[in-house]
Short mmCIF file of C-alpha atoms in Angstrom, two decimals:
data_model
loop_
_atom_site.label_atom_id
_atom_site.label_comp_id
_atom_site.label_asym_id
_atom_site.label_seq_id
_atom_site.Cartn_x
_atom_site.Cartn_y
_atom_site.Cartn_z
CA MET Y 1 6.17 5.08 14.18
CA GLY Y 2 5.77 8.62 12.82
CA MET Y 3 4.23 9.59 9.52
CA ASP Y 4 6.40 9.46 6.44
CA VAL Y 5 6.93 12.64 4.44
CA LEU Y 6 4.30 11.72 1.86
CA ALA Y 7 1.72 10.99 4.57
CA GLU Y 8 2.43 14.35 6.19
CA ARG Y 9 2.09 16.17 2.87
CA LEU Y 10 -1.09 14.27 1.97
CA SER Y 11 -2.61 14.98 5.37
CA ARG Y 12 -1.85 18.71 4.99
CA ARG Y 13 -3.23 18.80 1.46
CA MET Y 14 -6.42 17.00 2.46
CA GLN Y 15 -6.93 19.45 5.34
CA GLU Y 16 -6.38 22.41 3.01
CA GLU Y 17 -8.99 21.02 0.63
CA HIS Y 18 -11.39 20.04 3.43
CA ILE Y 19 -11.21 16.36 2.51
CA THR Y 20 -11.78 13.94 5.39
CA ALA Y 21 -11.60 10.76 3.32
CA TYR Y 22 -10.10 10.04 -0.08
CA LEU Y 23 -10.57 6.88 -2.12
CA ASP Y 24 -8.90 5.81 -5.35
CA VAL Y 25 -9.17 2.55 -7.25
CA GLY Y 26 -6.77 1.69 -10.02
CA THR Y 27 -3.70 -0.06 -11.26
CA PRO Y 28 -0.45 1.40 -9.89
CA SER Y 29 1.53 0.41 -12.99
CA ALA Y 30 -0.88 2.50 -15.10
CA SER Y 31 -1.76 5.28 -12.64
CA ALA Y 32 0.93 7.70 -11.51
CA ASN Y 33 -1.26 8.90 -8.64
CA MET Y 34 -1.92 5.38 -7.40
CA TYR Y 35 1.76 4.46 -7.59
CA TYR Y 36 2.70 7.69 -5.79
CA CYS Y 37 0.28 6.91 -2.93
CA THR Y 38 1.29 3.30 -2.50
CA HIS Y 39 4.84 2.92 -3.85
CA LEU Y 40 3.64 -0.49 -5.03
CA LEU Y 41 4.23 -1.32 -8.67
CA ALA Y 42 1.39 -3.75 -9.38
CA SER Y 43 -0.35 -4.57 -12.64
CA ASP Y 44 -3.60 -5.58 -10.93
CA PRO Y 45 -6.13 -3.08 -9.58
CA VAL Y 46 -5.84 -2.00 -5.95
CA VAL Y 47 -8.02 0.08 -3.63
CA TYR Y 48 -6.44 2.95 -1.70
CA LEU Y 49 -8.26 4.74 1.12
CA CYS Y 50 -6.92 7.61 3.18
CA THR Y 51 -8.89 9.10 6.05
CA LEU Y 52 -8.25 11.91 8.49
CA GLU Y 53 -10.79 10.68 11.03
CA HIS Y 54 -8.82 10.32 14.30
CA GLY Y 55 -5.53 11.18 12.59
CA LEU Y 56 -4.28 10.09 9.20
CA LYS Y 57 -4.92 6.44 8.40
CA GLU Y 58 -4.19 4.77 5.07
CA TYR Y 59 -5.48 1.45 3.76
CA LEU Y 60 -4.52 -0.57 0.73
CA LEU Y 61 -6.57 -3.49 -0.59
CA VAL Y 62 -4.93 -5.92 -3.00
CA SER Y 63 -5.63 -9.37 -4.41
CA SER Y 64 -4.63 -12.30 -2.18
CA MET Y 65 -1.87 -13.13 -4.63
CA GLU Y 66 -0.28 -9.68 -4.16
CA LEU Y 67 -0.78 -9.45 -0.38
CA GLU Y 68 2.67 -10.39 0.92
CA ARG Y 69 4.49 -8.39 -1.74
CA ALA Y 70 2.27 -5.38 -1.04
CA ARG Y 71 2.96 -5.64 2.68
CA SER Y 72 6.71 -5.70 2.12
CA GLN Y 73 6.95 -3.13 -0.70
CA SER Y 74 4.14 -0.62 -0.19
CA ARG Y 75 4.57 2.44 1.99
CA VAL Y 76 0.99 1.96 3.27
CA GLY Y 77 0.84 0.37 6.72
CA ASN Y 78 -2.64 -1.17 6.60
CA VAL Y 79 -2.53 -3.65 3.71
CA LEU Y 80 -5.42 -6.09 3.39
CA ALA Y 81 -6.60 -8.61 0.83
CA PHE Y 82 -9.88 -8.13 -1.00
CA SER Y 83 -11.02 -11.32 0.75
CA ASP Y 84 -10.54 -9.60 4.13
CA VAL Y 85 -13.47 -7.28 3.38
CA VAL Y 86 -15.71 -9.32 1.02
CA SER Y 87 -16.32 -13.01 0.51
CA GLY Y 88 -16.24 -14.58 -2.93
CA ARG Y 89 -15.84 -12.72 -6.19
CA ALA Y 90 -16.91 -9.11 -6.06
CA LYS Y 91 -16.76 -6.03 -8.24
CA LEU Y 92 -14.12 -3.46 -7.36
CA SER Y 93 -16.87 -1.04 -6.33
CA GLU Y 94 -18.18 -3.64 -3.86
CA VAL Y 95 -14.70 -4.25 -2.46
CA ALA Y 96 -14.06 -0.51 -2.12
CA ALA Y 97 -17.48 0.12 -0.54
CA ALA Y 98 -16.90 -2.71 1.95
CA LEU Y 99 -13.59 -1.16 3.04
CA VAL Y 100 -15.12 2.30 3.34
CA ARG Y 101 -17.98 0.94 5.45
CA ARG Y 102 -15.59 -1.10 7.58
CA VAL Y 103 -13.66 2.08 8.39
CA GLY Y 104 -16.95 3.83 9.19
CA ILE Y 105 -17.11 6.41 6.43
CA GLU Y 106 -20.15 7.47 4.42
CA ARG Y 107 -18.80 10.58 2.62
CA LEU Y 108 -15.58 10.61 0.67
CA SER Y 109 -13.73 12.32 -2.12
CA VAL Y 110 -12.76 10.45 -5.26
CA PRO Y 111 -10.64 11.59 -8.21
CA ARG Y 112 -12.29 12.78 -11.42
CA GLU Y 113 -10.51 9.98 -13.27
CA LEU Y 114 -12.40 7.28 -11.35
CA SER Y 115 -14.73 5.50 -13.74
CA VAL Y 116 -18.42 6.37 -13.83
CA GLY Y 117 -19.25 2.68 -13.35
CA LEU Y 118 -17.18 2.50 -10.20
CA CYS Y 119 -18.70 5.73 -8.86
CA ASP Y 120 -22.21 4.44 -9.65
CA GLY Y 121 -21.40 1.22 -7.80
CA LEU Y 122 -20.19 3.15 -4.74
CA ARG Y 123 -23.27 5.37 -4.76
CA ALA Y 124 -25.48 2.27 -5.09
CA LYS Y 125 -23.94 1.12 -1.79
CA GLY Y 126 -25.13 4.36 -0.15
CA LEU Y 127 -21.86 6.28 -0.22
CA VAL Y 128 -21.83 10.03 -0.87
CA LEU Y 129 -19.08 10.99 -3.31
CA ASP Y 130 -17.35 14.30 -3.85
CA VAL Y 131 -15.77 13.99 -7.30
CA ARG Y 132 -12.79 16.36 -7.58
CA GLU Y 133 -9.21 16.71 -8.70
CA SER Y 134 -7.07 14.26 -6.80
CA PRO Y 135 -5.10 15.84 -3.94
CA VAL Y 136 -2.30 13.47 -4.98
CA SER Y 137 -1.91 15.20 -8.36
CA HIS Y 138 -0.86 18.37 -6.59
CA LEU Y 139 1.61 16.47 -4.40
CA ARG Y 140 3.20 14.85 -7.44
CA ALA Y 141 3.60 18.25 -9.12
CA VAL Y 142 5.39 19.84 -6.14
CA LYS Y 143 8.55 17.90 -5.30
CA ASP Y 144 9.96 17.59 -1.79
CA SER Y 145 13.71 17.70 -1.06
CA ARG Y 146 14.08 13.91 -1.25
CA GLU Y 147 12.39 13.79 -4.66
CA ILE Y 148 14.51 16.68 -5.91
CA GLY Y 149 17.61 14.79 -4.79
CA CYS Y 150 16.44 11.68 -6.69
CA ILE Y 151 15.80 13.75 -9.82
CA ARG Y 152 19.27 15.31 -9.57
CA ARG Y 153 20.93 11.89 -9.16
CA CYS Y 154 18.99 10.51 -12.14
CA ALA Y 155 19.95 13.53 -14.25
CA ARG Y 156 23.63 13.02 -13.38
CA VAL Y 157 23.46 9.34 -14.31
CA CYS Y 158 21.73 10.18 -17.61
CA GLU Y 159 24.28 12.90 -18.36
CA GLY Y 160 27.07 10.40 -17.73
CA ALA Y 161 25.43 7.84 -20.00
CA CYS Y 162 25.00 10.44 -22.75
CA GLU Y 163 28.64 11.52 -22.41
CA HIS Y 164 29.72 7.88 -22.68
CA ALA Y 165 27.53 7.34 -25.77
CA ILE Y 166 28.91 10.49 -27.42
CA GLN Y 167 32.46 9.33 -26.72
CA MET Y 168 31.69 5.91 -28.21
CA ILE Y 169 30.43 7.58 -31.39
CA ARG Y 170 33.54 9.79 -31.51
CA ASP Y 171 35.76 6.74 -31.10
CA SER Y 172 33.91 4.81 -33.81
CA SER Y 173 34.90 4.50 -37.44
CA VAL Y 174 32.61 4.49 -40.46
CA ALA Y 175 32.44 1.18 -42.32
CA SER Y 176 32.22 1.03 -46.13
CA ASP Y 177 28.44 0.51 -45.86
CA GLY Y 178 28.10 3.72 -43.78
CA SER Y 179 27.53 1.97 -40.44
CA LEU Y 180 29.52 2.80 -37.32
CA VAL Y 181 32.07 0.37 -35.94
CA TYR Y 182 33.25 0.60 -32.33
CA GLU Y 183 36.16 -1.53 -31.14
CA GLY Y 184 35.70 -3.86 -34.13
CA GLU Y 185 31.96 -4.38 -33.59
CA PRO Y 186 28.94 -2.70 -35.22
CA LEU Y 187 27.67 0.11 -33.02
CA THR Y 188 23.95 -0.32 -32.58
#
């Protein structure tokens, strides 16, 4: 199976920025970058690792409860549970460090937004961090043709909805209390 468009763009961007490994830890429902990397809308924290060692490889760690959903919905091919890399309860920094070690990496880039506590935990495990702007931020800012097509389709749908709403207001009458009435019902 070939790389998807995002993987190709991420690989190129990482090469341009001389990044051989990139790690992010966060909640996709609250982090646009994390959602963009994974295409998994989850409200629990996940660990994302991308490495260029021996070609682009991506990993996603999720809670056991999210594992099957992540495997079916995420664009990342290597989806593992936290329990696949650590036993028992562990801090996110321990889970992330275990994955990084398992893949055989000691040096990696992390986004500036990653918490100091998490970075300290990774460093305590002997990892060397390069804290920098996320390469994903740049990818999100520059849209590819598929994303532009999605934006155009969304804009057309929104325009249609606005036109419909405007027509409903035009077709409404004003009640004695000043409210709008559309087809005999209050327009809210």
